[in-house]
């Protein structure tokens, strides 16, 4: 009986994940009929995200295992869309989605350390916190922060193994902040600035207050992202300058020099 119950539970979880994927595929198809200026490449619009929320973890999940299945299915569908729309350089990268739990983090990027040590072909992971969907993060924000994680994969997949090890063993808070802000710049440059602003506004309202200083230090705020977008619209070449000289405050953005 227990074996039958486990089989039925697994079948239910698979159906939920397939349903979520179907919603996102419908999302992609509908984008072809939408105004390009109102949508980010590879991202669902708010109405379609509301439909996803109706099939979210809150109402359909009866166990931690099912929550993981649903989160992996939903994140995988968005990653597939964003990857196809904006990250052609990752077409042949072995990328998997896993889950983790945290009170203050919703996504993170890792690579297989065992494959790294054994000099095997590299494998990368985007780890997603199911709470990202349970707490109904904005649809454009989900796409943008997943684009941020894919930008990490691009960075990790470049160069030799010693460089990869150095990137994930950052030595100081300043280096970590520059690394994450440089990734934000890449994400903005690929067209996800508006979604990144939405995500930052949402995440700052959903994490413990004692974690806010660290988040504000390591990542651009919505206000900083808006300032970067204004400057880049007038001077696109600034992306190269900022990538080399990562601004650490709104004042540094506003006082940019050639």
Short mmCIF file of C-alpha atoms in Angstrom, two decimals:
data_model
loop_
_atom_site.label_atom_id
_atom_site.label_comp_id
_atom_site.label_asym_id
_atom_site.label_seq_id
_atom_site.Cartn_x
_atom_site.Cartn_y
_atom_site.Cartn_z
CA UNK A 1 0.00 0.00 0.00
CA UNK A 2 2.85 2.36 0.87
CA UNK A 3 4.50 1.57 -2.46
CA UNK A 4 1.26 2.32 -4.33
CA UNK A 5 0.81 5.58 -2.38
CA UNK A 6 4.38 6.62 -3.23
CA UNK A 7 3.81 5.84 -6.92
CA UNK A 8 0.59 7.88 -7.00
CA UNK A 9 2.33 10.78 -5.23
CA UNK A 10 5.19 10.68 -7.75
CA UNK A 11 2.70 10.59 -10.65
CA UNK A 12 0.84 13.58 -9.18
CA UNK A 13 4.08 15.54 -8.81
CA UNK A 14 5.05 14.82 -12.41
CA UNK A 15 1.63 15.98 -13.62
CA UNK A 16 1.94 19.20 -11.64
CA UNK A 17 5.39 19.89 -13.13
CA UNK A 18 4.09 19.14 -16.64
CA UNK A 19 1.14 21.47 -16.08
CA UNK A 20 3.48 24.25 -15.00
CA UNK A 21 5.68 23.71 -18.02
CA UNK A 22 2.61 23.87 -20.23
CA UNK A 23 1.69 27.24 -18.74
CA UNK A 24 5.14 28.61 -19.50
CA UNK A 25 5.12 27.20 -23.05
CA UNK A 26 1.78 28.94 -23.58
CA UNK A 27 3.43 32.05 -22.20
CA UNK A 28 6.18 31.86 -24.81
CA UNK A 29 3.72 31.38 -27.63
CA UNK A 30 1.58 34.31 -26.52
CA UNK A 31 4.62 36.60 -26.44
CA UNK A 32 4.89 36.27 -30.21
CA UNK A 33 1.56 38.10 -30.42
CA UNK A 34 2.40 40.80 -27.84
CA UNK A 35 3.98 44.19 -28.13
CA UNK A 36 7.78 43.68 -27.85
CA UNK A 37 8.27 46.85 -25.77
CA UNK A 38 6.07 45.54 -22.95
CA UNK A 39 7.73 42.18 -22.42
CA UNK A 40 11.20 40.98 -21.49
CA UNK A 41 12.58 38.25 -23.81
CA UNK A 42 11.59 34.82 -22.53
CA UNK A 43 9.35 36.14 -19.70
CA UNK A 44 5.62 35.68 -19.05
CA UNK A 45 3.36 38.69 -18.71
CA UNK A 46 1.56 39.39 -15.40
CA UNK A 47 -1.71 37.71 -16.41
CA UNK A 48 0.09 34.49 -17.29
CA UNK A 49 2.06 34.65 -14.07
CA UNK A 50 -1.24 34.94 -12.19
CA UNK A 51 -2.33 31.74 -13.94
CA UNK A 52 0.87 30.12 -12.71
CA UNK A 53 0.12 31.30 -9.16
CA UNK A 54 -3.21 29.51 -9.43
CA UNK A 55 -1.25 26.30 -9.91
CA UNK A 56 1.37 27.26 -7.34
CA UNK A 57 2.88 25.31 -4.49
CA UNK A 58 0.40 26.81 -2.04
CA UNK A 59 -2.67 25.09 -3.34
CA UNK A 60 -1.40 21.92 -4.98
CA UNK A 61 1.46 20.66 -2.90
CA UNK A 62 1.02 18.21 -0.06
CA UNK A 63 4.64 17.37 0.71
CA UNK A 64 8.14 18.76 0.59
CA UNK A 65 8.91 16.37 -2.27
CA UNK A 66 6.03 17.77 -4.33
CA UNK A 67 7.14 21.34 -3.57
CA UNK A 68 10.57 20.51 -4.94
CA UNK A 69 9.13 18.93 -8.09
CA UNK A 70 6.92 21.94 -8.76
CA UNK A 71 9.70 24.47 -8.12
CA UNK A 72 12.13 22.61 -10.37
CA UNK A 73 9.51 22.35 -13.13
CA UNK A 74 8.60 26.04 -12.96
CA UNK A 75 12.20 27.29 -12.77
CA UNK A 76 13.32 24.93 -15.55
CA UNK A 77 10.63 26.25 -17.89
CA UNK A 78 11.64 29.88 -17.31
CA UNK A 79 15.34 29.05 -17.63
CA UNK A 80 14.71 27.29 -20.93
CA UNK A 81 12.93 30.39 -22.30
CA UNK A 82 15.47 32.91 -20.99
CA UNK A 83 18.40 30.75 -22.06
CA UNK A 84 17.02 30.44 -25.57
CA UNK A 85 16.21 34.15 -25.86
CA UNK A 86 19.35 35.68 -24.35
CA UNK A 87 22.08 33.14 -23.63
CA UNK A 88 23.03 31.39 -26.86
CA UNK A 89 26.54 30.82 -25.46
CA UNK A 90 25.03 28.36 -22.96
CA UNK A 91 23.46 26.15 -25.63
CA UNK A 92 25.89 23.29 -25.03
CA UNK A 93 26.39 23.74 -21.28
CA UNK A 94 25.20 20.94 -18.98
CA UNK A 95 22.86 22.88 -16.68
CA UNK A 96 20.57 21.35 -14.04
CA UNK A 97 18.03 22.77 -11.58
CA UNK A 98 17.92 21.79 -7.90
CA UNK A 99 16.19 23.13 -4.79
CA UNK A 100 17.39 24.45 -1.44
CA UNK A 101 15.89 26.14 1.63
CA UNK A 102 16.80 29.56 3.00
CA UNK A 103 15.19 32.47 4.84
CA UNK A 104 17.12 35.12 2.90
CA UNK A 105 18.22 33.62 -0.44
CA UNK A 106 16.00 32.51 -3.28
CA UNK A 107 18.50 31.46 -5.96
CA UNK A 108 22.14 30.51 -6.24
CA UNK A 109 24.50 29.04 -8.84
CA UNK A 110 26.93 26.18 -8.28
CA UNK A 111 29.05 23.76 -10.28
CA UNK A 112 29.90 20.10 -9.70
CA UNK A 113 32.97 20.14 -7.46
CA UNK A 114 33.63 16.42 -7.99
CA UNK A 115 33.75 16.91 -11.77
CA UNK A 116 36.01 19.91 -11.22
CA UNK A 117 38.47 17.82 -9.18
CA UNK A 118 38.41 14.87 -11.58
CA UNK A 119 38.87 17.07 -14.68
CA UNK A 120 35.61 15.79 -16.12
CA UNK A 121 33.28 17.85 -18.36
CA UNK A 122 31.74 20.52 -16.16
CA UNK A 123 28.18 20.47 -14.89
CA UNK A 124 26.40 23.54 -13.51
CA UNK A 125 23.42 23.96 -11.20
CA UNK A 126 20.87 26.69 -10.61
CA UNK A 127 19.46 26.10 -7.13
CA UNK A 128 15.99 27.51 -6.53
CA UNK A 129 14.20 28.09 -3.24
CA UNK A 130 10.55 26.91 -3.61
CA UNK A 131 9.54 30.02 -1.65
CA UNK A 132 10.30 32.05 -4.80
CA UNK A 133 7.02 30.69 -6.21
CA UNK A 134 5.18 30.17 -2.93
CA UNK A 135 5.56 33.86 -2.08
CA UNK A 136 4.60 34.88 -5.64
CA UNK A 137 7.60 36.89 -6.78
CA UNK A 138 6.73 39.15 -9.77
CA UNK A 139 6.91 37.35 -13.10
CA UNK A 140 9.38 39.75 -14.71
CA UNK A 141 11.43 39.60 -11.52
CA UNK A 142 11.63 35.80 -11.67
CA UNK A 143 12.84 35.95 -15.26
CA UNK A 144 15.37 38.67 -14.48
CA UNK A 145 16.88 36.97 -11.44
CA UNK A 146 17.12 33.69 -13.35
CA UNK A 147 18.89 35.65 -16.11
CA UNK A 148 21.26 36.89 -13.38
CA UNK A 149 21.97 33.28 -12.42
CA UNK A 150 22.55 32.33 -16.06
CA UNK A 151 25.02 35.22 -16.31
CA UNK A 152 26.86 33.57 -13.40
CA UNK A 153 26.97 30.32 -15.38
CA UNK A 154 28.46 32.20 -18.35
CA UNK A 155 31.16 33.62 -16.09
CA UNK A 156 31.89 30.28 -14.43
CA UNK A 157 32.06 28.42 -17.75
CA UNK A 158 34.72 30.73 -19.18
CA UNK A 159 38.44 30.21 -18.71
CA UNK A 160 40.27 27.39 -16.96
CA UNK A 161 39.46 25.49 -13.78
CA UNK A 162 41.74 27.57 -11.58
CA UNK A 163 39.76 30.69 -12.58
CA UNK A 164 36.47 28.93 -11.80
CA UNK A 165 37.72 27.95 -8.37
CA UNK A 166 38.78 31.54 -7.72
CA UNK A 167 35.36 32.89 -8.68
CA UNK A 168 33.53 30.79 -6.11
CA UNK A 169 36.15 31.31 -3.40
CA UNK A 170 35.94 35.08 -3.29
CA UNK A 171 38.24 36.42 -0.62
CA UNK A 172 36.52 39.55 0.62
CA UNK A 173 33.15 41.24 0.93
CA UNK A 174 34.27 43.86 -1.61
CA UNK A 175 35.20 41.22 -4.17
CA UNK A 176 31.87 39.47 -3.65
CA UNK A 177 29.98 42.74 -4.12
CA UNK A 178 31.88 43.59 -7.30
CA UNK A 179 31.30 40.09 -8.66
CA UNK A 180 27.54 40.24 -8.04
CA UNK A 181 27.17 43.83 -9.29
CA UNK A 182 29.15 43.00 -12.43
CA UNK A 183 26.69 40.15 -12.99
CA UNK A 184 23.83 42.62 -12.51
CA UNK A 185 25.41 44.81 -15.22
CA UNK A 186 25.48 41.86 -17.61
CA UNK A 187 21.84 41.10 -16.79
CA UNK A 188 20.81 44.72 -17.42
CA UNK A 189 22.81 44.80 -20.66
CA UNK A 190 20.90 41.73 -21.89
CA UNK A 191 17.58 43.55 -21.43
CA UNK A 192 16.40 42.45 -17.98
CA UNK A 193 16.81 45.74 -16.09
CA UNK A 194 13.09 46.35 -15.50
CA UNK A 195 12.60 42.85 -14.16
CA UNK A 196 15.67 43.16 -11.97
CA UNK A 197 14.19 46.32 -10.42
CA UNK A 198 10.94 44.46 -9.73
CA UNK A 199 12.81 41.58 -8.12
CA UNK A 200 14.93 43.79 -5.87
CA UNK A 201 11.87 45.68 -4.61
CA UNK A 202 10.11 42.38 -3.94
CA UNK A 203 13.04 40.57 -2.30
CA UNK A 204 13.87 43.45 0.06
CA UNK A 205 10.32 43.11 1.42
CA UNK A 206 10.61 39.33 1.86
CA UNK A 207 13.92 38.80 3.66
CA UNK A 208 14.83 39.35 7.34
CA UNK A 209 15.73 42.98 8.06
CA UNK A 210 19.17 41.99 9.36
CA UNK A 211 20.05 40.66 5.88
CA UNK A 212 19.19 43.91 4.06
CA UNK A 213 22.58 45.67 4.51
CA UNK A 214 24.39 42.73 2.92
CA UNK A 215 21.94 42.55 0.00
CA UNK A 216 22.17 46.29 -0.62
CA UNK A 217 25.96 46.12 -0.56
CA UNK A 218 26.23 43.16 -2.94
CA UNK A 219 23.56 44.07 -5.51
CA UNK A 220 22.27 47.15 -7.31
CA UNK A 221 19.08 48.59 -5.82
CA UNK A 222 16.09 49.46 -8.00
CA UNK A 223 17.14 53.11 -7.87
CA UNK A 224 20.68 52.30 -8.96
CA UNK A 225 19.43 50.08 -11.79
CA UNK A 226 17.17 52.89 -13.01
CA UNK A 227 20.12 55.31 -13.06
CA UNK A 228 22.25 52.81 -14.99
CA UNK A 229 19.48 52.34 -17.57
CA UNK A 230 19.20 56.11 -18.11
CA UNK A 231 22.94 56.48 -18.66
CA UNK A 232 23.16 53.44 -20.95
CA UNK A 233 20.33 54.73 -23.11
CA UNK A 234 22.39 57.84 -23.85
CA UNK A 235 25.86 56.29 -23.68
CA UNK A 236 25.78 52.53 -24.43
CA UNK A 237 29.59 52.37 -24.31
CA UNK A 238 29.44 52.88 -20.54
CA UNK A 239 28.68 49.18 -20.08
CA UNK A 240 32.32 48.43 -20.87
CA UNK A 241 33.58 51.08 -18.48
CA UNK A 242 31.32 49.94 -15.64
CA UNK A 243 32.23 46.30 -16.19
CA UNK A 244 35.86 47.24 -15.62
CA UNK A 245 35.12 49.80 -12.88
CA UNK A 246 32.08 48.43 -11.06
CA UNK A 247 30.11 51.25 -9.35
CA UNK A 248 29.48 50.55 -5.68
CA UNK A 249 26.93 53.30 -5.04
CA UNK A 250 24.38 55.56 -6.71
CA UNK A 251 26.85 58.43 -6.40
CA UNK A 252 29.50 56.51 -8.34
CA UNK A 253 26.95 55.83 -11.08
CA UNK A 254 25.93 59.47 -11.29
CA UNK A 255 29.54 60.71 -11.29
CA UNK A 256 30.62 58.44 -14.12
CA UNK A 257 33.47 59.67 -16.33
CA UNK A 258 34.76 58.52 -19.70
#
